[in-house]
mmCIF file of C-alpha atoms in Angstrom:
data_model
loop_
_atom_site.group_PDB
_atom_site.id
_atom_site.type_symbol
_atom_site.label_atom_id
_atom_site.label_comp_id
_atom_site.label_asym_id
_atom_site.label_seq_id
_atom_site.Cartn_x
_atom_site.Cartn_y
_atom_site.Cartn_z
ATOM 1 C CA MET G 1351 -6.675 -98.402 -108.499
ATOM 2 C CA ALA G 1352 -9.565 -96.826 -110.412
ATOM 3 C CA ALA G 1353 -8.910 -93.428 -108.813
ATOM 4 C CA THR G 1354 -5.562 -93.199 -110.608
ATOM 5 C CA HIS G 1355 -6.913 -94.568 -113.868
ATOM 6 C CA THR G 1356 -9.698 -92.208 -114.924
ATOM 7 C CA LYS G 1357 -8.453 -89.871 -117.676
ATOM 8 C CA CYS G 1358 -7.468 -92.852 -119.803
ATOM 9 C CA ARG G 1359 -11.049 -94.139 -119.772
ATOM 10 C CA GLY G 1360 -12.658 -90.969 -121.132
ATOM 11 C CA LYS G 1361 -13.033 -89.837 -124.732
ATOM 12 C CA TYR G 1362 -9.843 -90.582 -126.674
ATOM 13 C CA PRO G 1363 -8.071 -87.515 -128.167
ATOM 14 C CA GLY G 1364 -9.531 -86.829 -131.592
ATOM 15 C CA ASP G 1365 -12.980 -87.887 -130.363
ATOM 16 C CA VAL G 1366 -12.401 -91.617 -130.838
ATOM 17 C CA ASP G 1367 -14.800 -93.704 -128.765
ATOM 18 C CA ARG G 1368 -13.608 -96.251 -126.223
ATOM 19 C CA PHE G 1369 -15.493 -99.244 -124.877
ATOM 20 C CA ALA G 1370 -16.958 -97.983 -121.592
ATOM 21 C CA VAL G 1371 -15.143 -99.383 -118.547
ATOM 22 C CA PRO G 1372 -16.805 -98.852 -115.139
ATOM 23 C CA ASP G 1373 -14.689 -98.474 -112.001
ATOM 24 C CA ASP G 1374 -15.384 -102.013 -110.827
ATOM 25 C CA LYS G 1375 -14.179 -103.521 -114.121
ATOM 26 C CA VAL G 1376 -10.821 -101.739 -114.415
ATOM 27 C CA SER G 1377 -8.772 -104.492 -112.775
ATOM 28 C CA TRP G 1378 -7.675 -107.396 -114.971
ATOM 29 C CA SER G 1379 -8.352 -109.680 -111.999
ATOM 30 C CA VAL G 1380 -12.090 -109.086 -112.508
ATOM 31 C CA GLU G 1381 -13.592 -111.537 -114.994
ATOM 32 C CA TRP G 1382 -15.464 -109.701 -117.767
ATOM 33 C CA PRO G 1383 -16.310 -111.895 -120.792
ATOM 34 C CA GLU G 1384 -18.361 -109.052 -122.339
ATOM 35 C CA TYR G 1385 -15.317 -106.752 -122.620
ATOM 36 C CA LYS G 1386 -14.872 -105.714 -126.269
ATOM 37 C CA PRO G 1387 -12.317 -102.858 -126.429
ATOM 38 C CA VAL G 1388 -12.027 -100.670 -129.515
ATOM 39 C CA ASP G 1389 -8.927 -101.423 -131.627
ATOM 40 C CA TYR G 1390 -7.343 -98.113 -132.584
ATOM 41 C CA THR G 1391 -3.914 -96.971 -133.700
ATOM 42 C CA ALA G 1392 -3.705 -93.441 -135.084
ATOM 43 C CA PRO G 1393 -2.801 -93.084 -138.788
ATOM 44 C CA VAL G 1394 0.308 -91.077 -137.887
ATOM 45 C CA VAL G 1395 1.578 -94.064 -135.884
ATOM 46 C CA GLU G 1396 0.596 -96.641 -138.501
ATOM 47 C CA LYS G 1397 2.727 -94.793 -141.076
ATOM 48 C CA GLY G 1398 5.777 -96.051 -139.191
ATOM 49 C CA PRO G 1399 7.679 -92.929 -138.074
ATOM 50 C CA VAL G 1400 11.111 -93.485 -136.494
ATOM 51 C CA TRP G 1401 9.670 -93.020 -132.988
ATOM 52 C CA ALA G 1402 7.161 -95.847 -133.377
ATOM 53 C CA ASP G 1403 7.234 -99.644 -133.312
ATOM 54 C CA VAL G 1404 5.657 -101.730 -136.047
ATOM 55 C CA ASP G 1405 2.445 -103.598 -135.247
ATOM 56 C CA PHE G 1406 3.950 -106.640 -133.538
ATOM 57 C CA ARG G 1407 0.512 -108.294 -133.585
ATOM 58 C CA LYS G 1408 0.674 -108.477 -137.391
ATOM 59 C CA VAL G 1409 4.392 -108.274 -138.201
ATOM 60 C CA LYS G 1410 6.722 -110.767 -136.540
ATOM 61 C CA PRO G 1411 10.266 -109.315 -136.715
ATOM 62 C CA ASP G 1412 13.328 -111.548 -136.989
ATOM 63 C CA VAL G 1413 14.441 -110.250 -133.611
ATOM 64 C CA PRO G 1414 11.408 -110.002 -131.325
ATOM 65 C CA PRO G 1415 11.101 -107.003 -128.994
ATOM 66 C CA LYS G 1416 12.586 -107.474 -125.523
ATOM 67 C CA TYR G 1417 9.734 -106.455 -123.268
ATOM 68 C CA ASN G 1418 10.528 -105.534 -119.647
ATOM 69 C CA GLU G 1419 14.124 -104.783 -120.714
ATOM 70 C CA VAL G 1420 16.226 -102.067 -122.310
ATOM 71 C CA ASP G 1421 15.808 -103.206 -125.905
ATOM 72 C CA GLY G 1422 18.787 -101.764 -127.778
ATOM 73 C CA LYS G 1423 18.263 -98.022 -127.263
ATOM 74 C CA VAL G 1424 14.546 -98.350 -126.483
ATOM 75 C CA ASN G 1425 13.665 -98.562 -122.792
ATOM 76 C CA ARG G 1426 10.808 -101.069 -122.455
ATOM 77 C CA LYS G 1427 11.108 -101.353 -118.657
ATOM 78 C CA SER G 1428 8.249 -100.062 -116.510
ATOM 79 C CA PHE G 1429 8.398 -98.230 -113.193
ATOM 80 C CA THR G 1430 5.473 -100.427 -112.128
ATOM 81 C CA GLY G 1431 7.600 -103.597 -112.335
ATOM 82 C CA ASN G 1432 7.311 -106.410 -114.854
ATOM 83 C CA TYR G 1433 4.139 -106.205 -116.939
ATOM 84 C CA SER G 1434 2.436 -109.177 -118.560
ATOM 85 C CA ILE G 1435 2.003 -109.944 -122.247
ATOM 86 C CA ASP G 1436 -1.522 -110.510 -123.565
ATOM 87 C CA GLU G 1437 -2.796 -113.231 -125.869
ATOM 88 C CA THR G 1438 -1.902 -111.187 -128.988
ATOM 89 C CA GLY G 1439 1.764 -111.000 -127.956
ATOM 90 C CA VAL G 1440 1.942 -107.351 -126.844
ATOM 91 C CA PRO G 1441 2.156 -105.752 -123.363
ATOM 92 C CA ARG G 1442 -0.866 -105.420 -121.107
ATOM 93 C CA ASN G 1443 -1.451 -102.157 -119.235
ATOM 94 C CA PRO G 1444 -0.390 -102.948 -115.637
ATOM 95 C CA ILE G 1445 -3.002 -100.623 -114.087
ATOM 96 C CA GLY G 1446 -6.012 -102.057 -115.871
ATOM 97 C CA ARG G 1447 -8.516 -101.808 -118.704
ATOM 98 C CA THR G 1448 -8.926 -98.602 -120.732
ATOM 99 C CA GLY G 1449 -11.571 -99.617 -123.285
ATOM 100 C CA MET G 1450 -9.083 -99.544 -126.176
ATOM 101 C CA VAL G 1451 -6.432 -101.881 -127.595
ATOM 102 C CA GLY G 1452 -3.668 -100.976 -130.038
ATOM 103 C CA ARG G 1453 -1.415 -97.974 -129.471
ATOM 104 C CA GLY G 1454 -3.676 -95.006 -130.147
ATOM 105 C CA LEU G 1455 -1.360 -91.995 -130.504
ATOM 106 C CA LEU G 1456 1.572 -93.641 -128.732
ATOM 107 C CA GLY G 1457 4.537 -95.049 -130.614
ATOM 108 C CA ARG G 1458 5.719 -97.868 -128.366
ATOM 109 C CA TRP G 1459 4.019 -101.026 -127.227
ATOM 110 C CA GLY G 1460 4.158 -100.977 -123.445
ATOM 111 C CA PRO G 1461 5.649 -97.999 -121.579
ATOM 112 C CA ASN G 1462 6.282 -94.754 -123.466
ATOM 113 C CA HIS G 1463 8.758 -92.773 -121.372
ATOM 114 C CA ALA G 1464 8.608 -89.009 -120.862
ATOM 115 C CA ALA G 1465 10.289 -86.389 -118.665
ATOM 116 C CA ASP G 1466 8.542 -83.428 -117.003
ATOM 117 C CA PRO G 1467 10.497 -80.407 -115.692
ATOM 118 C CA ILE G 1468 8.546 -78.502 -113.025
ATOM 119 C CA VAL G 1469 10.159 -75.060 -112.835
ATOM 120 C CA THR G 1470 9.018 -73.075 -109.781
ATOM 121 C CA ARG G 1471 9.516 -69.778 -107.972
ATOM 122 C CA TRP G 1472 7.759 -67.962 -105.114
ATOM 123 C CA LYS G 1473 4.974 -65.552 -105.987
ATOM 124 C CA ARG G 1474 6.080 -62.025 -105.028
ATOM 125 C CA ASP G 1475 4.343 -58.665 -104.718
ATOM 126 C CA SER G 1476 5.474 -55.389 -106.328
ATOM 127 C CA SER G 1477 7.989 -54.814 -103.507
ATOM 128 C CA GLY G 1478 9.558 -58.246 -104.007
ATOM 129 C CA ALA G 1479 8.130 -59.793 -100.832
ATOM 130 C CA ILE G 1480 6.884 -63.391 -101.004
ATOM 131 C CA VAL G 1481 3.080 -63.586 -101.103
ATOM 132 C CA THR G 1482 1.490 -65.962 -98.584
ATOM 133 C CA LYS G 1483 -1.894 -67.560 -98.037
ATOM 134 C CA ASN G 1484 -2.898 -69.388 -94.849
ATOM 135 C CA ASP G 1485 0.582 -68.555 -93.512
ATOM 136 C CA LYS G 1486 2.288 -70.461 -96.324
ATOM 137 C CA PRO G 1487 4.054 -69.070 -99.427
ATOM 138 C CA ILE G 1488 2.452 -69.391 -102.868
ATOM 139 C CA LEU G 1489 4.335 -71.209 -105.611
ATOM 140 C CA GLU G 1490 4.294 -70.358 -109.311
ATOM 141 C CA PHE G 1491 5.426 -72.704 -112.068
ATOM 142 C CA VAL G 1492 6.096 -72.492 -115.797
ATOM 143 C CA ALA G 1493 3.096 -73.970 -117.636
ATOM 144 C CA ILE G 1494 2.299 -74.413 -121.303
ATOM 145 C CA LYS G 1495 -1.153 -74.484 -122.849
ATOM 146 C CA ARG G 1496 -1.324 -77.569 -125.060
ATOM 147 C CA LYS G 1497 -2.536 -76.992 -128.612
ATOM 148 C CA ASP G 1498 -4.181 -80.409 -128.875
ATOM 149 C CA CYS G 1499 -6.593 -80.066 -125.948
ATOM 150 C CA GLY G 1500 -6.260 -76.499 -124.602
ATOM 151 C CA GLU G 1501 -5.272 -77.694 -121.114
ATOM 152 C CA TRP G 1502 -2.415 -76.245 -119.059
ATOM 153 C CA ALA G 1503 0.486 -78.658 -118.600
ATOM 154 C CA ILE G 1504 4.091 -79.099 -117.547
ATOM 155 C CA PRO G 1505 6.412 -78.431 -120.542
ATOM 156 C CA GLY G 1506 7.669 -82.006 -120.842
ATOM 157 C CA GLY G 1507 8.100 -84.495 -123.645
ATOM 158 C CA MET G 1508 9.178 -87.936 -124.752
ATOM 159 C CA VAL G 1509 12.573 -89.445 -123.949
ATOM 160 C CA ASP G 1510 14.153 -90.335 -127.299
ATOM 161 C CA PRO G 1511 15.893 -93.720 -127.634
ATOM 162 C CA GLY G 1512 19.394 -93.489 -126.175
ATOM 163 C CA ASP G 1513 18.667 -90.154 -124.464
ATOM 164 C CA THR G 1514 18.834 -89.625 -120.709
ATOM 165 C CA VAL G 1515 16.024 -88.168 -118.622
ATOM 166 C CA SER G 1516 18.334 -85.277 -117.705
ATOM 167 C CA ALA G 1517 18.958 -84.385 -121.355
ATOM 168 C CA THR G 1518 15.251 -84.644 -122.156
ATOM 169 C CA LEU G 1519 14.268 -82.323 -119.298
ATOM 170 C CA LYS G 1520 16.555 -79.600 -120.625
ATOM 171 C CA LYS G 1521 15.619 -80.123 -124.269
ATOM 172 C CA GLU G 1522 11.865 -80.105 -123.691
ATOM 173 C CA PHE G 1523 11.906 -77.003 -121.514
ATOM 174 C CA GLY G 1524 13.991 -75.186 -124.132
ATOM 175 C CA GLU G 1525 11.676 -76.261 -126.956
ATOM 176 C CA GLU G 1526 8.298 -75.878 -125.228
ATOM 177 C CA ALA G 1527 8.820 -72.869 -122.954
ATOM 178 C CA MET G 1528 11.592 -70.950 -124.726
ATOM 179 C CA ASN G 1529 10.918 -71.892 -128.376
ATOM 180 C CA SER G 1530 14.504 -72.938 -129.062
ATOM 181 C CA LEU G 1531 13.470 -74.773 -132.254
ATOM 182 C CA GLU G 1532 12.735 -71.490 -134.045
ATOM 183 C CA ALA G 1533 15.675 -69.558 -132.597
ATOM 184 C CA SER G 1534 18.707 -68.549 -134.625
ATOM 185 C CA PRO G 1535 21.894 -70.574 -134.025
ATOM 186 C CA GLU G 1536 23.224 -67.807 -131.767
ATOM 187 C CA GLU G 1537 19.962 -67.531 -129.805
ATOM 188 C CA LYS G 1538 19.674 -71.323 -129.536
ATOM 189 C CA LYS G 1539 23.170 -71.565 -128.045
ATOM 190 C CA LYS G 1540 22.297 -68.860 -125.501
ATOM 191 C CA ILE G 1541 19.052 -70.659 -124.579
ATOM 192 C CA GLU G 1542 20.891 -73.971 -124.158
ATOM 193 C CA GLU G 1543 23.454 -72.309 -121.876
ATOM 194 C CA GLN G 1544 20.685 -70.709 -119.783
ATOM 195 C CA VAL G 1545 18.766 -73.968 -119.436
ATOM 196 C CA HIS G 1546 21.913 -75.903 -118.553
ATOM 197 C CA GLN G 1547 22.710 -73.448 -115.769
ATOM 198 C CA LEU G 1548 19.135 -73.334 -114.476
ATOM 199 C CA PHE G 1549 18.801 -77.117 -114.509
ATOM 200 C CA SER G 1550 22.048 -77.833 -112.658
ATOM 201 C CA HIS G 1551 20.114 -78.811 -109.514
ATOM 202 C CA GLY G 1552 16.784 -80.585 -109.381
ATOM 203 C CA LYS G 1553 14.701 -82.764 -107.076
ATOM 204 C CA GLU G 1554 12.881 -85.806 -108.441
ATOM 205 C CA VAL G 1555 9.282 -85.793 -107.203
ATOM 206 C CA TYR G 1556 7.747 -88.635 -109.215
ATOM 207 C CA ALA G 1557 8.726 -91.615 -111.344
ATOM 208 C CA GLY G 1558 5.970 -93.897 -112.571
ATOM 209 C CA TYR G 1559 2.753 -94.483 -114.495
ATOM 210 C CA VAL G 1560 0.794 -91.530 -115.881
ATOM 211 C CA ASP G 1561 -3.003 -91.468 -116.132
ATOM 212 C CA ASP G 1562 -2.832 -90.053 -119.649
ATOM 213 C CA PRO G 1563 -5.797 -89.748 -122.068
ATOM 214 C CA ARG G 1564 -3.641 -91.377 -124.778
ATOM 215 C CA ASN G 1565 -3.192 -94.644 -122.860
ATOM 216 C CA THR G 1566 -4.583 -97.929 -124.148
ATOM 217 C CA ASP G 1567 -4.630 -101.531 -122.927
ATOM 218 C CA ASN G 1568 -1.306 -102.079 -124.734
ATOM 219 C CA ALA G 1569 0.518 -98.727 -124.607
ATOM 220 C CA TRP G 1570 0.797 -96.226 -121.784
ATOM 221 C CA MET G 1571 2.703 -93.187 -120.568
ATOM 222 C CA GLU G 1572 5.283 -93.183 -117.770
ATOM 223 C CA THR G 1573 7.365 -90.218 -116.650
ATOM 224 C CA VAL G 1574 10.027 -88.820 -114.362
ATOM 225 C CA ALA G 1575 9.033 -85.424 -112.939
ATOM 226 C CA VAL G 1576 11.789 -83.197 -111.533
ATOM 227 C CA ASN G 1577 11.404 -79.902 -109.669
ATOM 228 C CA PHE G 1578 13.818 -77.054 -110.410
ATOM 229 C CA HIS G 1579 13.176 -74.334 -107.849
ATOM 230 C CA ASP G 1580 14.398 -70.727 -107.974
ATOM 231 C CA GLU G 1581 14.492 -69.704 -104.318
ATOM 232 C CA THR G 1582 15.526 -66.076 -104.899
ATOM 233 C CA GLY G 1583 13.523 -65.430 -108.057
ATOM 234 C CA GLU G 1584 16.610 -64.172 -109.859
ATOM 235 C CA ALA G 1585 17.661 -67.181 -111.943
ATOM 236 C CA PHE G 1586 14.461 -67.835 -113.887
ATOM 237 C CA GLY G 1587 13.613 -64.132 -113.893
ATOM 238 C CA LYS G 1588 16.191 -63.684 -116.633
ATOM 239 C CA VAL G 1589 14.602 -66.332 -118.837
ATOM 240 C CA LYS G 1590 12.399 -65.156 -121.694
ATOM 241 C CA LEU G 1591 9.374 -67.421 -121.948
ATOM 242 C CA CYS G 1592 8.170 -68.112 -125.494
ATOM 243 C CA ALA G 1593 5.691 -70.822 -126.507
ATOM 244 C CA GLY G 1594 7.240 -73.603 -128.576
ATOM 245 C CA ASP G 1595 6.061 -76.164 -131.140
ATOM 246 C CA ASP G 1596 3.353 -77.953 -129.134
ATOM 247 C CA ALA G 1597 2.382 -74.996 -126.950
ATOM 248 C CA GLY G 1598 -0.358 -72.482 -127.627
ATOM 249 C CA ALA G 1599 0.859 -70.290 -124.761
ATOM 250 C CA VAL G 1600 3.390 -70.284 -121.935
ATOM 251 C CA ALA G 1601 3.102 -68.488 -118.596
ATOM 252 C CA TRP G 1602 3.914 -68.505 -114.906
ATOM 253 C CA LYS G 1603 0.838 -69.995 -113.199
ATOM 254 C CA GLU G 1604 -0.039 -70.169 -109.511
ATOM 255 C CA LEU G 1605 0.043 -73.689 -108.098
ATOM 256 C CA THR G 1606 -3.444 -73.945 -106.640
ATOM 257 C CA SER G 1607 -5.841 -76.833 -106.126
ATOM 258 C CA SER G 1608 -8.332 -75.134 -108.456
ATOM 259 C CA LEU G 1609 -5.975 -75.180 -111.462
ATOM 260 C CA ALA G 1610 -6.970 -78.067 -113.742
ATOM 261 C CA LEU G 1611 -3.964 -79.626 -115.469
ATOM 262 C CA TYR G 1612 -3.393 -82.186 -118.231
ATOM 263 C CA ALA G 1613 -3.178 -85.930 -117.443
ATOM 264 C CA SER G 1614 -1.567 -86.591 -114.015
ATOM 265 C CA HIS G 1615 0.180 -83.219 -113.842
ATOM 266 C CA THR G 1616 -1.855 -82.090 -110.826
ATOM 267 C CA THR G 1617 -0.437 -85.065 -108.920
ATOM 268 C CA PHE G 1618 3.140 -84.075 -109.832
ATOM 269 C CA THR G 1619 2.716 -80.404 -108.948
ATOM 270 C CA GLY G 1620 1.018 -81.393 -105.706
ATOM 271 C CA LYS G 1621 4.171 -83.270 -104.724
ATOM 272 C CA VAL G 1622 6.195 -80.102 -105.387
ATOM 273 C CA VAL G 1623 3.846 -78.120 -103.136
ATOM 274 C CA GLU G 1624 4.469 -80.647 -100.356
ATOM 275 C CA LEU G 1625 8.219 -80.613 -100.972
ATOM 276 C CA ARG G 1626 8.414 -76.803 -100.744
ATOM 277 C CA ASN G 1627 5.850 -76.551 -97.897
ATOM 278 C CA ALA G 1628 3.750 -74.128 -99.944
ATOM 279 C CA THR G 1629 0.039 -73.404 -99.845
ATOM 280 C CA PHE G 1630 -2.282 -75.232 -102.218
#
């Protein structure tokens, strides 16, 4: 359990301290009377943007949130199964302690759902031949460099209430890797058409909890990761990559074991490597 729950026990983004949680104290089944997690919800979340819940520990709404269900347009179900509710009346992280209560930078109590498109192609030499290593082909994928932490990541994003994972995959790739938000109406339409065509076939490689540095004891990230593979190198070759709103850079990166990625993204890309029988 602890092996999949490490990034969310380190320094919180923005250099906010957590209560230190050792590996043997992660599980809620371990009694730990001395546990005193830091209570933190980022100011941007406390301001009450449309993508965030209110503080249900302090404000009791007329209609209480429906945890473990689809609550109106908000999906509060978890891929991990039914999660428990703690003594303050909000969800408890099903994987274990993180050293922080509240929501941190996350908007929803409980699961915060995202979608991650993993766009891949084979690495090729100047003659167009597929490059191999250890008798296996090398994969490349579209990666963005996050502005908030400088780490390379999959160009994914949050699933808005009422949106489907499929729609989010297309939207996030267009915004993060093709900068559709700053495109003219004509360019935006062209980008949307390209992405729609490119994303017509995909293979789900992961659906579940994410070991994300933003996680807390009461709010955590979950995602669906889907691989869109260009076997010939012609489809995505026509796409112009351009870093979007949350990206400092965008590039085709080799999928290698030495490439450090944000949150659990190495796990997701590793599943793509296995799926495509590529070298790692």
